[in-house]
mmCIF file of C-alpha atoms in Angstrom:
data_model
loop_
_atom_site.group_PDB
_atom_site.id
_atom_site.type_symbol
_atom_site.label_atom_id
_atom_site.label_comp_id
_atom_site.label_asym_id
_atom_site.label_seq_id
_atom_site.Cartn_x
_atom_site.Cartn_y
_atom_site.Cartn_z
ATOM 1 C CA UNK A 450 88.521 108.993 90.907
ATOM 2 C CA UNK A 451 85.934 111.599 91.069
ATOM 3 C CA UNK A 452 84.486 109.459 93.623
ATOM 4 C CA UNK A 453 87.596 109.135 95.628
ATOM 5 C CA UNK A 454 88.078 113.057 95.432
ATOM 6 C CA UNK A 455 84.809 113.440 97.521
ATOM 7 C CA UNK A 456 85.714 111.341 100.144
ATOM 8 C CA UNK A 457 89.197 111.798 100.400
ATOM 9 C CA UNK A 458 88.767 113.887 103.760
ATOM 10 C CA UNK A 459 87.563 110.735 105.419
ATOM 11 C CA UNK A 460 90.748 108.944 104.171
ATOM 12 C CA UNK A 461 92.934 112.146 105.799
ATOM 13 C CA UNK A 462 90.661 111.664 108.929
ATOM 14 C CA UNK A 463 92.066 107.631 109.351
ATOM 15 C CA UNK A 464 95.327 108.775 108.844
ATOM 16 C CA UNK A 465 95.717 107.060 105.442
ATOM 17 C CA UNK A 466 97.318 108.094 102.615
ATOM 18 C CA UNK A 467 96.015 107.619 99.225
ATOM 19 C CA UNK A 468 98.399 107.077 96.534
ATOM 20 C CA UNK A 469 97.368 106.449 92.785
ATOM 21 C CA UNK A 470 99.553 104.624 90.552
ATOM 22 C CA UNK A 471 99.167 104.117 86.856
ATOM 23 C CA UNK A 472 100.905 103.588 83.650
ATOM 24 C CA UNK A 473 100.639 107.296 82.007
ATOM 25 C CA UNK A 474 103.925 109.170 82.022
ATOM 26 C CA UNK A 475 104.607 112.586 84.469
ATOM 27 C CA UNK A 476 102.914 115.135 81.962
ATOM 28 C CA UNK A 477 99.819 113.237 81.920
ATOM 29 C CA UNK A 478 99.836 112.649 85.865
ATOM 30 C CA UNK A 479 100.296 116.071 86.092
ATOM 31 C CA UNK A 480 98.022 117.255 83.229
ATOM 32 C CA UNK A 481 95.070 114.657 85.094
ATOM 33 C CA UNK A 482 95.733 115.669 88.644
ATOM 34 C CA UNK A 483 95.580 119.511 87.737
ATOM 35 C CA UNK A 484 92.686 119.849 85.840
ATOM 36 C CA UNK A 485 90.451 117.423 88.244
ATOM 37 C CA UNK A 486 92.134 119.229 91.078
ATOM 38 C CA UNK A 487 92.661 115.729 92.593
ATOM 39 C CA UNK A 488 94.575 115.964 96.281
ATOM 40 C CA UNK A 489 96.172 112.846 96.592
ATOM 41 C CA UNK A 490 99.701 111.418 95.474
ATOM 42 C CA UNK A 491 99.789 110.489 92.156
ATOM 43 C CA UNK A 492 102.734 108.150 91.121
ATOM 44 C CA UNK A 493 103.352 107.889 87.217
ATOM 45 C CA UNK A 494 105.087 104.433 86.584
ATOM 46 C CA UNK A 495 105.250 104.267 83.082
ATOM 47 C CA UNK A 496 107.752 101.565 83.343
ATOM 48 C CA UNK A 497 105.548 99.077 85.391
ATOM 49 C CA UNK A 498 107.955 98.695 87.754
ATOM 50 C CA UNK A 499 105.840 98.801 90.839
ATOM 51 C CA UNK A 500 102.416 97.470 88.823
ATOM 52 C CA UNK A 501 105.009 94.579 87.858
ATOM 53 C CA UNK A 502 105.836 94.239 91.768
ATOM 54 C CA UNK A 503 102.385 94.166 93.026
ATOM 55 C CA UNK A 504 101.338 91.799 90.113
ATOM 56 C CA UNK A 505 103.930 89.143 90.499
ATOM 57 C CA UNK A 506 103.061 85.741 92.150
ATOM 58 C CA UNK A 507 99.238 86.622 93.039
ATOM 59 C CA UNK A 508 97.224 84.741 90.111
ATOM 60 C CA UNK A 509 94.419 86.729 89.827
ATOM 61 C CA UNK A 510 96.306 90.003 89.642
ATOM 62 C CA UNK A 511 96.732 89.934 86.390
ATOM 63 C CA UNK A 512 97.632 93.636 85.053
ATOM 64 C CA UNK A 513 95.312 93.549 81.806
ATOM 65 C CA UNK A 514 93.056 96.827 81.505
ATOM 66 C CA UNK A 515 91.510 96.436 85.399
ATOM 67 C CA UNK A 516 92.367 98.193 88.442
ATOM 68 C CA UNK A 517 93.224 96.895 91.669
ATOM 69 C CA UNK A 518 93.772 98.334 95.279
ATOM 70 C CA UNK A 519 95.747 97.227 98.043
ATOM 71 C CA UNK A 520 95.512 98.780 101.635
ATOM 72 C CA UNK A 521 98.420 98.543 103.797
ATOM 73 C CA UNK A 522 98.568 99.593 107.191
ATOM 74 C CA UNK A 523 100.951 101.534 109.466
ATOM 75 C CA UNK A 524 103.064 98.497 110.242
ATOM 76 C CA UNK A 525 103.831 97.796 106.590
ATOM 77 C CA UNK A 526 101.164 94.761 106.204
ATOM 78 C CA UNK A 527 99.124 94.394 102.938
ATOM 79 C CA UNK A 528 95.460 94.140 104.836
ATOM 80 C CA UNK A 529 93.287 94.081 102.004
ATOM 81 C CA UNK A 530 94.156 93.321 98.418
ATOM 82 C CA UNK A 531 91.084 93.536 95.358
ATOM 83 C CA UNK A 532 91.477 92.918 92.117
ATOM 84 C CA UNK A 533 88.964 94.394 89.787
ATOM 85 C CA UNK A 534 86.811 92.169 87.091
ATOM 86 C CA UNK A 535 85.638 95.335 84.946
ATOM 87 C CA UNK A 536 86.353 99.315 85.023
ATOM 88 C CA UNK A 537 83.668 99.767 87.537
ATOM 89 C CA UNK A 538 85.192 96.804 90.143
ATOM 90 C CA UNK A 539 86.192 99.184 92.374
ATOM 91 C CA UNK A 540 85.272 98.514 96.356
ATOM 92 C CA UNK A 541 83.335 101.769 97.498
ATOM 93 C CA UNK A 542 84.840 104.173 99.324
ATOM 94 C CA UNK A 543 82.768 103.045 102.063
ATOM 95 C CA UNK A 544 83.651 99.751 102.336
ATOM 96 C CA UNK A 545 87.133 100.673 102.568
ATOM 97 C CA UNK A 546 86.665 103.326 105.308
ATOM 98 C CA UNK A 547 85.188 100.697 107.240
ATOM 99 C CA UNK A 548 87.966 98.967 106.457
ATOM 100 C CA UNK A 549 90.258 100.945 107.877
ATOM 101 C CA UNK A 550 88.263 101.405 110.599
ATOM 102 C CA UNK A 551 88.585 97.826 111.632
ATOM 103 C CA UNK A 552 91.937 98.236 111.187
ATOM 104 C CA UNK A 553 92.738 100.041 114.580
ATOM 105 C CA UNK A 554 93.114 97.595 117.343
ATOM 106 C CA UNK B 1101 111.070 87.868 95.268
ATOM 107 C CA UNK B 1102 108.651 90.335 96.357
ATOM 108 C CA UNK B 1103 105.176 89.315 96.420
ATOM 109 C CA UNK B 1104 101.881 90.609 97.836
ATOM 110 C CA UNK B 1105 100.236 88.528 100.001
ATOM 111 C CA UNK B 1106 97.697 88.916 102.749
ATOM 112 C CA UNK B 1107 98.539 89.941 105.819
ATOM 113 C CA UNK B 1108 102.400 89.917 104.819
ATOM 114 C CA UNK B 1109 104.755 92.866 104.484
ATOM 115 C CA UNK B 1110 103.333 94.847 101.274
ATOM 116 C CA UNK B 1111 106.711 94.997 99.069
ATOM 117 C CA UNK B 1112 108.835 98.284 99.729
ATOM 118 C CA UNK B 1113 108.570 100.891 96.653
ATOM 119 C CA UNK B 1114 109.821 104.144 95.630
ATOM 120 C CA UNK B 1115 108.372 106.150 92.492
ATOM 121 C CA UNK B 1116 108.862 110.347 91.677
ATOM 122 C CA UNK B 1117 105.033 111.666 91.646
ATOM 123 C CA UNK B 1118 104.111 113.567 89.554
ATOM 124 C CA UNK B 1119 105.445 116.789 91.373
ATOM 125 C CA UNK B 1120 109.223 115.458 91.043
ATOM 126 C CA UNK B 1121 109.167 114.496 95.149
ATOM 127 C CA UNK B 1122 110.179 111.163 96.058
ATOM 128 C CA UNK B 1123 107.342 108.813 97.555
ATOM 129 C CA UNK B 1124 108.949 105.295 99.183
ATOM 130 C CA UNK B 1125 105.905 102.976 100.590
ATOM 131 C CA UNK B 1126 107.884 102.808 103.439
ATOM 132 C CA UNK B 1127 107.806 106.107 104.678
ATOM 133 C CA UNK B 1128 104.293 106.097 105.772
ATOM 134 C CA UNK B 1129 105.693 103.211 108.112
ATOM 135 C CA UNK B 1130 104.198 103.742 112.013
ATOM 136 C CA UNK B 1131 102.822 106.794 110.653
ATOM 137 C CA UNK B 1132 99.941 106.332 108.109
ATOM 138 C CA UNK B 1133 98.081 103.232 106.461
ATOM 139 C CA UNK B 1134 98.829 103.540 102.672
ATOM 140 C CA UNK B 1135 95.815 103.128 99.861
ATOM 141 C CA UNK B 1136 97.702 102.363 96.903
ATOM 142 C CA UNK B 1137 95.161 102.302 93.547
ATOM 143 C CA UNK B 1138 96.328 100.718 90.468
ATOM 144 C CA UNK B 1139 94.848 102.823 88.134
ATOM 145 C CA UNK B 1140 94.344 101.492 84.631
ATOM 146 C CA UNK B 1141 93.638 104.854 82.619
ATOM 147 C CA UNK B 1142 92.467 107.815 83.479
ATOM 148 C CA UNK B 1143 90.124 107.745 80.450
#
């Protein structure tokens, strides 16, 4: 997330909001968030409701220990979806700039 | 049942962060695109 942190201006710059989400309750969110000093949204769902959502009916996104991202864009379509194989499966924040990038018509 | 597929409406969500404010997927609608990242741990 550190990683994240130091390129989150670009994400501001594309107009894109960066929400985490993760199992820990609100004390640890908030605990996490203030001692890194992290900017973006952090959304404690400790019930899996929304991990549960995201994770229904796609086969590979199974919810073991790995994380996942999903970019949506402004109309409400999910534009990219990954699914990580380890800890470190995470697409660089440069690949998903570009990303968005390609994402404006 | 929602489901996330490519290129498909990403399923509608609300959640409290971590500040107590309400956060709904859909209000970044015609306004922002969303990065949502399922963290597993923050260890």
């Amino acid at each position: 997330m550190a990683q994240l942190r130091q390129d989150y201006d670009e994400f501001v710059e594309r107009e894109t909001a960066v929400l985490v989400l993760g199992p820990e309750n609100q004390q640890k969110f908030a605990s996490y968030f203030g001692e890194h000093n992290l900017p973006f949204t952090g959304l404690p769902d400790p019930k899996h409701s929304v991990l549960k959502l995201y994770g229904q009916q796609i086969k590979i996104f199974k919810f073991g220990r790995m994380p996942a991202q999903v970019l949506v864009d402004k109309a409400g379509t999910a534009r990219f979806i990954h699914y990580g194989h380890n800890m470190q499966d995470i697409p660089s924040n440069t690949e998903m700039l570009d990303l968005i990038d390609s994402l404006e018509d | 049942m929602a489901q996330v597929e490519l290129n498909a409406p990403a399923p509608d969500f609300t959640l409290a962060d971590y500040q107590g404010n309400s956060v709904s997927l859909s209000q970044f609608k015609g306004k922002q695109h969303v990065l949502l990242v399922f963290n597993r741990g923050f260890m």
